[in-house]
Amino acid sequence: KKDIPAVNFIIHEIHCRRNIEICPYCSDSIPKSEMKNHIESEHVQVTCKCRMKMESSLLKDHEASSCPLRPVLCQFCDIQLAFNKLQEHELFCGARTEPCGRCGRNVLLRELKEHPRACG
């Protein structure tokens, strides 16, 4: 969208009414000849592997940031697993112990970062 000189405005308006449509889904101005392709590529409903339905244009962001099945790494063992399994896995995995390199005591993995303060 840009400013149109007043002298050209009527011609511009006729041209736009003839050639441009407003997308009913996103309100973008789309050439009429491209509307079908726009709707099929941007607004068609798809189903993510988590069974959530959304517009195809939203799928990539959903899979990367909010899908419960998106892959994530355990902070303790670096194994890759689905986000919806992470909390349960880390409760178990973080309960494993490792000896402290300074004091020799066995420390829970989930407490290993904080342990040096207590160990002195």
PDB file of C-alpha atoms in Angstrom:
ATOM      1  CA  LYS A   1       0.000   0.000   0.000  1.00  0.00           C
ATOM      2  CA  LYS A   2       1.357   3.382  -0.981  1.00  0.00           C
ATOM      3  CA  ASP A   3       0.172   6.914  -1.616  1.00  0.00           C
ATOM      4  CA  ILE A   4      -1.519   7.440  -4.983  1.00  0.00           C
ATOM      5  CA  PRO A   5      -1.472  10.900  -6.565  1.00  0.00           C
ATOM      6  CA  ALA A   6      -4.993  12.393  -6.676  1.00  0.00           C
ATOM      7  CA  VAL A   7      -4.790  12.667 -10.478  1.00  0.00           C
ATOM      8  CA  ASN A   8      -4.365   8.881 -10.777  1.00  0.00           C
ATOM      9  CA  PHE A   9      -6.671   7.839  -7.971  1.00  0.00           C
ATOM     10  CA  ILE A  10      -9.825   7.068  -9.999  1.00  0.00           C
ATOM     11  CA  ILE A  11      -7.881   4.953 -12.503  1.00  0.00           C
ATOM     12  CA  HIS A  12      -6.086   3.216  -9.639  1.00  0.00           C
ATOM     13  CA  GLU A  13      -9.350   2.493  -7.848  1.00  0.00           C
ATOM     14  CA  ILE A  14     -10.917   0.999 -11.004  1.00  0.00           C
ATOM     15  CA  HIS A  15      -7.819  -1.120 -11.572  1.00  0.00           C
ATOM     16  CA  CYS A  16      -7.840  -2.414  -7.984  1.00  0.00           C
ATOM     17  CA  ARG A  17     -11.551  -3.257  -7.972  1.00  0.00           C
ATOM     18  CA  ARG A  18     -11.089  -5.220 -11.174  1.00  0.00           C
ATOM     19  CA  ASN A  19      -7.838  -7.009 -10.226  1.00  0.00           C
ATOM     20  CA  ILE A  20      -7.471  -7.177  -6.444  1.00  0.00           C
ATOM     21  CA  GLU A  21      -9.441  -9.071  -3.797  1.00  0.00           C
ATOM     22  CA  ILE A  22      -9.243  -9.004  -0.027  1.00  0.00           C
ATOM     23  CA  CYS A  23      -8.493 -12.448   1.361  1.00  0.00           C
ATOM     24  CA  PRO A  24     -11.418 -13.499   3.574  1.00  0.00           C
ATOM     25  CA  TYR A  25      -9.033 -15.260   5.971  1.00  0.00           C
ATOM     26  CA  CYS A  26      -6.162 -12.809   6.503  1.00  0.00           C
ATOM     27  CA  SER A  27      -7.434  -9.555   4.932  1.00  0.00           C
ATOM     28  CA  ASP A  28      -4.350  -9.247   2.692  1.00  0.00           C
ATOM     29  CA  SER A  29      -4.817  -7.673  -0.724  1.00  0.00           C
ATOM     30  CA  ILE A  30      -4.251 -10.432  -3.286  1.00  0.00           C
ATOM     31  CA  PRO A  31      -4.445 -10.295  -7.084  1.00  0.00           C
ATOM     32  CA  LYS A  32      -7.655 -12.099  -8.132  1.00  0.00           C
ATOM     33  CA  SER A  33      -5.647 -14.405 -10.375  1.00  0.00           C
ATOM     34  CA  GLU A  34      -3.617 -15.588  -7.353  1.00  0.00           C
ATOM     35  CA  MET A  35      -6.383 -15.855  -4.746  1.00  0.00           C
ATOM     36  CA  LYS A  36      -7.068 -19.580  -5.201  1.00  0.00           C
ATOM     37  CA  ASN A  37      -3.348 -20.369  -4.902  1.00  0.00           C
ATOM     38  CA  HIS A  38      -3.007 -18.009  -1.901  1.00  0.00           C
ATOM     39  CA  ILE A  39      -5.849 -19.715  -0.031  1.00  0.00           C
ATOM     40  CA  GLU A  40      -4.576 -23.207  -0.877  1.00  0.00           C
ATOM     41  CA  SER A  41      -1.010 -22.443   0.179  1.00  0.00           C
ATOM     42  CA  GLU A  42      -1.616 -20.178   3.186  1.00  0.00           C
ATOM     43  CA  HIS A  43      -4.993 -21.079   4.643  1.00  0.00           C
ATOM     44  CA  VAL A  44      -5.669 -24.734   3.949  1.00  0.00           C
ATOM     45  CA  GLN A  45      -6.201 -26.705   7.149  1.00  0.00           C
ATOM     46  CA  VAL A  46      -3.531 -29.270   7.974  1.00  0.00           C
ATOM     47  CA  THR A  47      -3.168 -31.644  10.892  1.00  0.00           C
ATOM     48  CA  CYS A  48       0.051 -31.735  12.891  1.00  0.00           C
ATOM     49  CA  LYS A  49       1.438 -35.066  14.109  1.00  0.00           C
ATOM     50  CA  CYS A  50       0.013 -34.077  17.526  1.00  0.00           C
ATOM     51  CA  ARG A  51      -3.452 -34.074  15.881  1.00  0.00           C
ATOM     52  CA  MET A  52      -3.960 -30.322  16.256  1.00  0.00           C
ATOM     53  CA  LYS A  53      -5.540 -28.672  13.190  1.00  0.00           C
ATOM     54  CA  MET A  54      -4.313 -25.312  11.922  1.00  0.00           C
ATOM     55  CA  GLU A  55      -3.645 -23.306   8.791  1.00  0.00           C
ATOM     56  CA  SER A  56      -0.668 -24.597   6.842  1.00  0.00           C
ATOM     57  CA  SER A  57       1.132 -21.263   7.238  1.00  0.00           C
ATOM     58  CA  LEU A  58       1.166 -21.757  11.040  1.00  0.00           C
ATOM     59  CA  LEU A  59       2.446 -25.343  11.058  1.00  0.00           C
ATOM     60  CA  LYS A  60       6.195 -24.613  10.984  1.00  0.00           C
ATOM     61  CA  ASP A  61       6.037 -22.256  14.007  1.00  0.00           C
ATOM     62  CA  HIS A  62       3.753 -24.669  15.868  1.00  0.00           C
ATOM     63  CA  GLU A  63       6.118 -27.595  15.293  1.00  0.00           C
ATOM     64  CA  ALA A  64       9.114 -25.539  16.435  1.00  0.00           C
ATOM     65  CA  SER A  65       7.704 -23.869  19.541  1.00  0.00           C
ATOM     66  CA  SER A  66       4.402 -25.227  20.848  1.00  0.00           C
ATOM     67  CA  CYS A  67       3.804 -28.756  19.570  1.00  0.00           C
ATOM     68  CA  PRO A  68       3.793 -31.195  22.507  1.00  0.00           C
ATOM     69  CA  LEU A  69       5.591 -33.704  20.241  1.00  0.00           C
ATOM     70  CA  ARG A  70       8.421 -31.337  19.246  1.00  0.00           C
ATOM     71  CA  PRO A  71      11.873 -32.809  19.868  1.00  0.00           C
ATOM     72  CA  VAL A  72      13.807 -31.507  22.890  1.00  0.00           C
ATOM     73  CA  LEU A  73      16.956 -32.587  24.725  1.00  0.00           C
ATOM     74  CA  CYS A  74      17.164 -33.790  28.308  1.00  0.00           C
ATOM     75  CA  GLN A  75      19.396 -31.403  30.266  1.00  0.00           C
ATOM     76  CA  PHE A  76      21.002 -34.308  32.103  1.00  0.00           C
ATOM     77  CA  CYS A  77      21.723 -36.933  29.441  1.00  0.00           C
ATOM     78  CA  ASP A  78      21.218 -35.059  26.116  1.00  0.00           C
ATOM     79  CA  ILE A  79      18.854 -37.732  24.810  1.00  0.00           C
ATOM     80  CA  GLN A  80      16.262 -36.374  22.367  1.00  0.00           C
ATOM     81  CA  LEU A  81      12.620 -36.965  23.258  1.00  0.00           C
ATOM     82  CA  ALA A  82       9.187 -35.428  22.749  1.00  0.00           C
ATOM     83  CA  PHE A  83       8.463 -32.297  24.805  1.00  0.00           C
ATOM     84  CA  ASN A  84       5.433 -33.943  26.436  1.00  0.00           C
ATOM     85  CA  LYS A  85       7.733 -36.675  27.834  1.00  0.00           C
ATOM     86  CA  LEU A  86      10.500 -34.333  29.034  1.00  0.00           C
ATOM     87  CA  GLN A  87       9.261 -33.540  32.560  1.00  0.00           C
ATOM     88  CA  GLU A  88       8.717 -37.181  33.497  1.00  0.00           C
ATOM     89  CA  HIS A  89      12.051 -38.184  31.961  1.00  0.00           C
ATOM     90  CA  GLU A  90      14.013 -35.421  33.706  1.00  0.00           C
ATOM     91  CA  LEU A  91      12.484 -36.309  37.088  1.00  0.00           C
ATOM     92  CA  PHE A  92      13.856 -39.817  36.676  1.00  0.00           C
ATOM     93  CA  CYS A  93      17.101 -38.868  34.907  1.00  0.00           C
ATOM     94  CA  GLY A  94      17.899 -36.017  37.316  1.00  0.00           C
ATOM     95  CA  ALA A  95      17.578 -38.428  40.245  1.00  0.00           C
ATOM     96  CA  ARG A  96      20.689 -40.294  39.131  1.00  0.00           C
ATOM     97  CA  THR A  97      23.850 -39.459  41.069  1.00  0.00           C
ATOM     98  CA  GLU A  98      27.423 -38.607  40.204  1.00  0.00           C
ATOM     99  CA  PRO A  99      30.342 -38.172  42.577  1.00  0.00           C
ATOM    100  CA  CYS A 100      31.390 -34.570  43.192  1.00  0.00           C
ATOM    101  CA  GLY A 101      34.894 -33.955  41.894  1.00  0.00           C
ATOM    102  CA  ARG A 102      35.727 -31.817  44.954  1.00  0.00           C
ATOM    103  CA  CYS A 103      34.203 -33.559  47.972  1.00  0.00           C
ATOM    104  CA  GLY A 104      33.572 -37.036  46.565  1.00  0.00           C
ATOM    105  CA  ARG A 105      29.952 -37.178  47.776  1.00  0.00           C
ATOM    106  CA  ASN A 106      27.281 -38.566  45.461  1.00  0.00           C
ATOM    107  CA  VAL A 107      25.125 -35.695  44.209  1.00  0.00           C
ATOM    108  CA  LEU A 108      21.827 -35.830  42.325  1.00  0.00           C
ATOM    109  CA  LEU A 109      22.323 -34.684  38.727  1.00  0.00           C
ATOM    110  CA  ARG A 110      19.539 -32.117  39.116  1.00  0.00           C
ATOM    111  CA  GLU A 111      21.479 -30.600  42.078  1.00  0.00           C
ATOM    112  CA  LEU A 112      24.940 -30.768  40.518  1.00  0.00           C
ATOM    113  CA  LYS A 113      24.957 -27.125  39.360  1.00  0.00           C
ATOM    114  CA  GLU A 114      24.111 -25.833  42.835  1.00  0.00           C
ATOM    115  CA  HIS A 115      26.278 -28.312  44.752  1.00  0.00           C
ATOM    116  CA  PRO A 116      29.611 -26.411  44.547  1.00  0.00           C
ATOM    117  CA  ARG A 117      28.154 -23.703  46.839  1.00  0.00           C
ATOM    118  CA  ALA A 118      27.329 -26.287  49.523  1.00  0.00           C
ATOM    119  CA  CYS A 119      30.525 -28.256  49.003  1.00  0.00           C
ATOM    120  CA  GLY A 120      32.809 -25.275  49.564  1.00  0.00           C
TER     121      GLY A 120
END
